[in-house]
């Protein structure tokens, strides 16, 4: 199996790292917070151009296109060039867009990490046997997952993005006392050209800073406002900003980017001869250029500079950004180093005391692109075992030498770790480590005086990626929503039935959207997040099987394994021979409400075979369109068996077609507390059953003594809540008039996930005679129709029986396994719930998860939370307990289901305890389970999808 390398950021450094790491046979995963690659080039000022001549700013094996003739291309051309590079080398398949790494943490079995003499224990990349866990937030879905990698490369912690550097001001002298607006250049750059122009139009703008962004913003303000509203540039220090790269007609590269120019500089680790040459050539260095320090404007308090808008072009806090990505405070302190020294990175890539991690693109150079490329190649060779790094003490000494160099030549800006005037010497060290010849020119004169650039280090690499595969038996997405009754509507209020990061469109105003609107919403979600490319439609999985070399599978103490799953897949359109796929992990999302109808069992010669009419399942009826279904039932005596949502909807459709001439009979076994609305006596049901306070009334799996005591003490209130809702339903629907008052409580109803909304005017139809309700604890068939137990002498004459009796989801789940062992394991005991830990994984079935099998008030958002949990598990954010511990947890939840769901415990319903359940998932994922602001909100506000959006 390929080793996984996590790469943070899909800017230039991230793309390069991906390319070169992949070339060495590793499996790179690039986490990019934005929806596109390119790093700082994705958001720039409208007038931004490349600051380095393009000859120095290019990939070593991918030249600029001939269509770009400018020496300094504009930002669109630069971004196009970077994008073309990524496409050319097929890098996009390795990138997880909208994936922001929130933090990284190192896990190692060796307790003596701090006592290591060599980096990583032996000086090699993977000798520590540790791993990094990356907490990754999906910036579109606002969900978080954990990813595990044996090596981490931080390429998104560069100096020029994300964390703005805001100057500190004395008390009551900062932006808070200013009557105008203060923004950072980052905010200004996020606007398009037209928006930025309108933003500054007619304003007195002051730009703080004197680097490139400040100058560009000032120019843009000047172009919009002219002399009527002059733009003020407030600066602290003058800088030698270049008019061009040709001082007196001589290319700057010949003065500063060749070996001769570097002979004038004292170098880290230089020998006596080089030190002597640098001393002798010092006057020549001064002749090439000198620095002039400016002043800080002060002493003008009596005449304030009037302004409407202040734009702080004050750079970014690159050090803080790099430090904060570490979860460990130890690593935070190590990477930060001393505030009076440079960031302590050996070769500007690895920290001597932080194993299995590299930082690319943090220090600066004359051309960040090609310096980053060489660093990425160095890291790839280190990963591949081409060389070992020296001892930790030697690494530290080398870092100190470079720190001394930075302070000598960069002055107050030493923390920028700039290599611009010594990049060849620096590259020489990388080349020597990789066993390359550092001399890249032909002949002594060329070696001394020709400028060095990217093409001097050119080579070629290729890469390979990974994609998830979704097997869908139908030709479209949407699951149960692809085939529904014509009158079907959502049964859950839409605020509870939505993705945490994708709200319903404003055009859907109903609380209970119809099935077309629901399907459109789901489809829009898939398109928005570009999911369709991962789906194989018309691909029905016939069976799955696990292959593992470990013969002691059944004796494992911990969940997991090192095997693979094989999936036998049939093309449902071509009816072709099955194709076998091999995967490392399987997620079953096959649900409860489709495919395998639940057909009641009847005594011999009392089943549908003796009936003279037709018997179908509600699944068959739902597969018809509205017109076909109407014609199918027209003029027939229809009996619908069941009293859940499908039964009620079908009865209403039959009533609409046939009226009182052919009344539809609804044959039911048990009355249910079906809801007329979600507002019992005007109070939202969510305030009674979907907040933490309501869950305090329920005994919970794994609760402590205090929670158990509270639940016991509040039991009368639980009873009162149930009676409160029941009274509303009885009054609103007139249940007593129809003999439809259930014998069980509403609390049991909601704990069984059996609540559904009654179709509008359903009981009006019953009263009018077009729908007939008939209780039948048992029934069977005869030639004329149906015989209800105790009424054998008067059969219920009927032409068509529609069995709205649900689905055999247990059988469906069991039959997908080819192994009898796994079939028996997943089925569990017939007297218990399906044994899934966290309702997701079976303790004894490795590398497999089941999503969407157990139920809730909102299956969508419960499924989303489970998917995030599985994703974090896959990424190594956490480990599950031992198999025995998981079994005990499953037993506790089984006991809870039986206590509160009664005969319906096999539905594994979490409706009245979904917050407690989500708490367990959150704790596993190291999230804070408390999602509200303040105690009262935490206790009494209902929980919903948006509470878990980040």
mmCIF file of C-alpha atoms in Angstrom, residues 668 671 733-741 762-768 773:
data_model
loop_
_atom_site.group_PDB
_atom_site.id
_atom_site.type_symbol
_atom_site.label_atom_id
_atom_site.label_comp_id
_atom_site.label_asym_id
_atom_site.label_seq_id
_atom_site.Cartn_x
_atom_site.Cartn_y
_atom_site.Cartn_z
ATOM 1 C CA UNK A 668 -54.701 -1.221 9.721
ATOM 2 C CA UNK A 671 -53.633 3.273 15.445
ATOM 3 C CA UNK A 733 -58.191 15.389 13.949
ATOM 4 C CA UNK A 734 -61.204 14.309 15.979
ATOM 5 C CA UNK A 735 -59.680 10.864 16.521
ATOM 6 C CA UNK A 736 -62.280 9.820 19.092
ATOM 7 C CA UNK A 737 -65.059 10.262 16.524
ATOM 8 C CA UNK A 738 -63.426 7.676 14.288
ATOM 9 C CA UNK A 739 -62.238 5.302 17.005
ATOM 10 C CA UNK A 740 -58.659 6.090 16.091
ATOM 11 C CA UNK A 741 -57.141 7.009 19.480
ATOM 12 C CA UNK A 762 -57.813 12.963 5.298
ATOM 13 C CA UNK A 763 -60.446 12.595 8.020
ATOM 14 C CA UNK A 764 -62.848 14.716 5.993
ATOM 15 C CA UNK A 765 -62.615 12.001 3.343
ATOM 16 C CA UNK A 766 -63.243 9.377 6.027
ATOM 17 C CA UNK A 767 -66.285 11.284 7.226
ATOM 18 C CA UNK A 768 -67.501 11.741 3.650
ATOM 19 C CA UNK A 773 -60.936 2.786 8.083
#
